[in-house]
């Protein structure tokens, strides 16, 4: 095992999205597309001597708690955020590693990208002034600046898509989410260094980073659990998810130690042997790594999902069942007088216990292997792995347990757990308290057999009727963590933000943290100004008017005069344009002509120093052409405050806007959309829409395998005919982007060919380009031009300067989590359009066979297939279990009874999951439903197999009511059932106890997959043991087979001998014989015979005179010995009342049969005995 683990080191899959890997077309097409995306830069060559960096991210997300009335931008909340991030950045590991980063990237870890760094900037104010000249956004300021300025500065520095959630606008209130991003960018090596050295350096930095996470992660986890904060803290970053998942997994695995201890104690108590308990459990645990090695050798797959770790809990419980069966049968072998030697006892134990344990083990393994029919690949791999575990556990325990029993009995009896050796290994004549309990239970079931069987059947129907209407399917990523855990709720919160892959790319350099405060009075050509700030006074203008100041001193004559209006954001600046033009013309005494030009300027902060009151206003410049050149400019302030201009400014007549209202409620100002067929209106918010990718020149080549991993390079290839250099290929690609039908619901697109067209036209060229022109321009285009803020190279597969393939993206007005039925409708629309488009355009051959993919399609198809696949897998598992039971019991009716009983357990389990717990059916629930079919079968099969074995071995117990009352209705079924429960009932109860005990520890795990599987194990164990001890015995006693195993004999004779078997009497003839149960008190013995030693078997069916047909002669177990009974065809006599009856001839293996035969004469006709 150790060598196998070294040769096949396991890879633990911590990505929960892997649970939904399916075989549907959308899934493998998406996998091929994503693998191809990962290989886009395969041919990119770095410049000689380029420096390479290794980066690690830490991302924090904040969510305001539901009970908080304020938003995250409240002053108190921001102070807490600031203190939190400052404390994190002061961690020793953080400080030391940040100091090692490349200087040009160091601000990303020292300051980071955070809103608090903008809300608390370091302010530089000249002496004697109150208005700052510069702001340094490093978060070290002593006072908070107005939130409006902070949010506008975030937007001005183009950090809003990193910090704010999608759809946020600075005018909105009630912000509930914020995000902060930090990065450590370390110098790794040089591109000229050898690959071995580069890998060595990268591995060293990764190891150092994981060492730092040991310090950082507990701090972040403490923040996440802090109930005193007004907000919740979530986090992600480089290796953080995998480390946190592994931490939770290792913590939960530690509970397996409790399961092992519990099972060890129970096994030792049951077997009364320390040696068997310890060695048996070690053998069971050894099967887990051994099964992995064997699975890796057979399938080549080394990836294991979290579900596979459930084997630590399950196999221990399953293995204990095998231990109990072997140990119980070994003890029973000591009570059989015919077995005189250890060799005979070994053979007998292996034959009987091996059959009994193999019957249940094989059906359990078959239920696991039935997962190979599932559409979910992780389920197939888990089922195959667990099936191997179960079978290997049986094989190893079969080789270990019985020899240990021999060793323990012969050489280690002194170490027996008990007061004496007799307590460990009971003598054959020792009384058994459990036997009386079994008889008491069996007779109780017998009295209520019809009621029990009917009640169980009605209960199953009720379970099914309540379950099916309430089934809900969840094909999303399984929530294996609690609802409020960082790995669950944190992922949902982070989805509220735009993708960091697009906005926080590698080697991202933070804009300069410093920003100049611009002079509001300056109107000349100046670089873009982030903000204005001025000292303000109370406005002297009347309400509804704007106070204005004008000047022309020291300014050059210009053909256009400018008026800068400082106003509320709600003001429609267009309504003031003509007023501004007239004001400027009147100031200069000239006329104006043409339309005024409007230009939105940076926000203005007006601060009244005495009171501390501030107002944040918008600013707009109005430029108007005058009849003669003029230096005139004006500043107008609408509101309660106005800035104090310099001495050269003079107050001019106030501006009186005709409207201070914005657009009406019914008016919608839409951003200009790109040309093409895009929806003008939509129903889904932009950040919630799905994206569809269409690839040209990439061809999926391999589907998912049944088991094992597929090499990424085998999933796709370049289409050999793809040649986008051809003009027709460019025309068709452009038409595909711009002429999509409305039913596809496209609201936005990212098409590189559109941008390439604009690039050609801007260079004075033409579109489409010729092959030579295309080759000349594509290199520059792919490195210098953007497609909707994304590099053009993102959409191209370049090899040796040639475009081998490309893809385009479309945003559709369908929710990314739309119901399966709705998503499949739009997937069908896309399928039909793609097929139609490729069939109608002859030039499409230059683009190769295009295909579309979307995560929405994968989820929808998986959801649609999940239920159908689950039904098929469950039916397959039940069918295979039925066949296995048929082979084990060799009786069709027994196999059907066990299958129906097991199906009832599955129905009860489904009722518990869907109705009681309200769970949606996802990957975890499917695992629970399918794999525990083996659990549902185990105990019922024990009883049924023992029932049939009692008949085949012709060893039964006397059908005598323990209350001393003779039951005239009891027949041989009672004897078979008693024998079965006495032989295997203890093992079944022990197995149920150990399985439920193991599952109890699962309840306390962190991962919900363990919690759910633990509760499911407990429920299915309860259903299974109850059904094995109540409804199944009731059905066997009511209408079960009286000659079990007949099906196997029929098949054997039919296929091997060509004839059907017939019953034979004692004399060899084929006549049927009758046998009767004769109570010992009703007979007079001709010899001295203890009535307790009389063999009693086969009662009449009823007291109304009709006896049951008996089987051929058989051996019957009496309370104190074994006897052989047959019916004498010649011995008959006449009773005193004149009626004839037959005598019973008994050959008893007891001291009373010294001469071999004892004749039993009846004093009178026995009650209930007919001719």
PDB file of C-alpha atoms in Angstrom, residues 386 548 809 914 935 1050 1057 1062 1071 1083 1088 1163:
ATOM      1  CA  UNK A 386     -16.530   2.283  -2.383  1.00  0.00           C
ATOM      2  CA  UNK A 548     -22.702  83.970 -10.255  1.00  0.00           C
ATOM      3  CA  UNK A 809     -18.978  36.356 -26.219  1.00  0.00           C
ATOM      4  CA  UNK A 914     -37.384  15.491   0.678  1.00  0.00           C
ATOM      5  CA  UNK A 935     -27.305  -0.621   3.549  1.00  0.00           C
ATOM      6  CA  UNK A1050     -34.994 -26.299 -10.729  1.00  0.00           C
ATOM      7  CA  UNK A1057     -29.894 -32.977 -16.076  1.00  0.00           C
ATOM      8  CA  UNK A1062     -39.310 -34.258  -7.340  1.00  0.00           C
ATOM      9  CA  UNK A1071     -44.624 -40.284  -2.874  1.00  0.00           C
ATOM     10  CA  UNK A1083     -47.608 -39.319  23.530  1.00  0.00           C
ATOM     11  CA  UNK A1088     -37.920 -44.387  28.641  1.00  0.00           C
ATOM     12  CA  UNK A1163     -52.128 -43.331  24.304  1.00  0.00           C
TER      13      UNK A1163
END
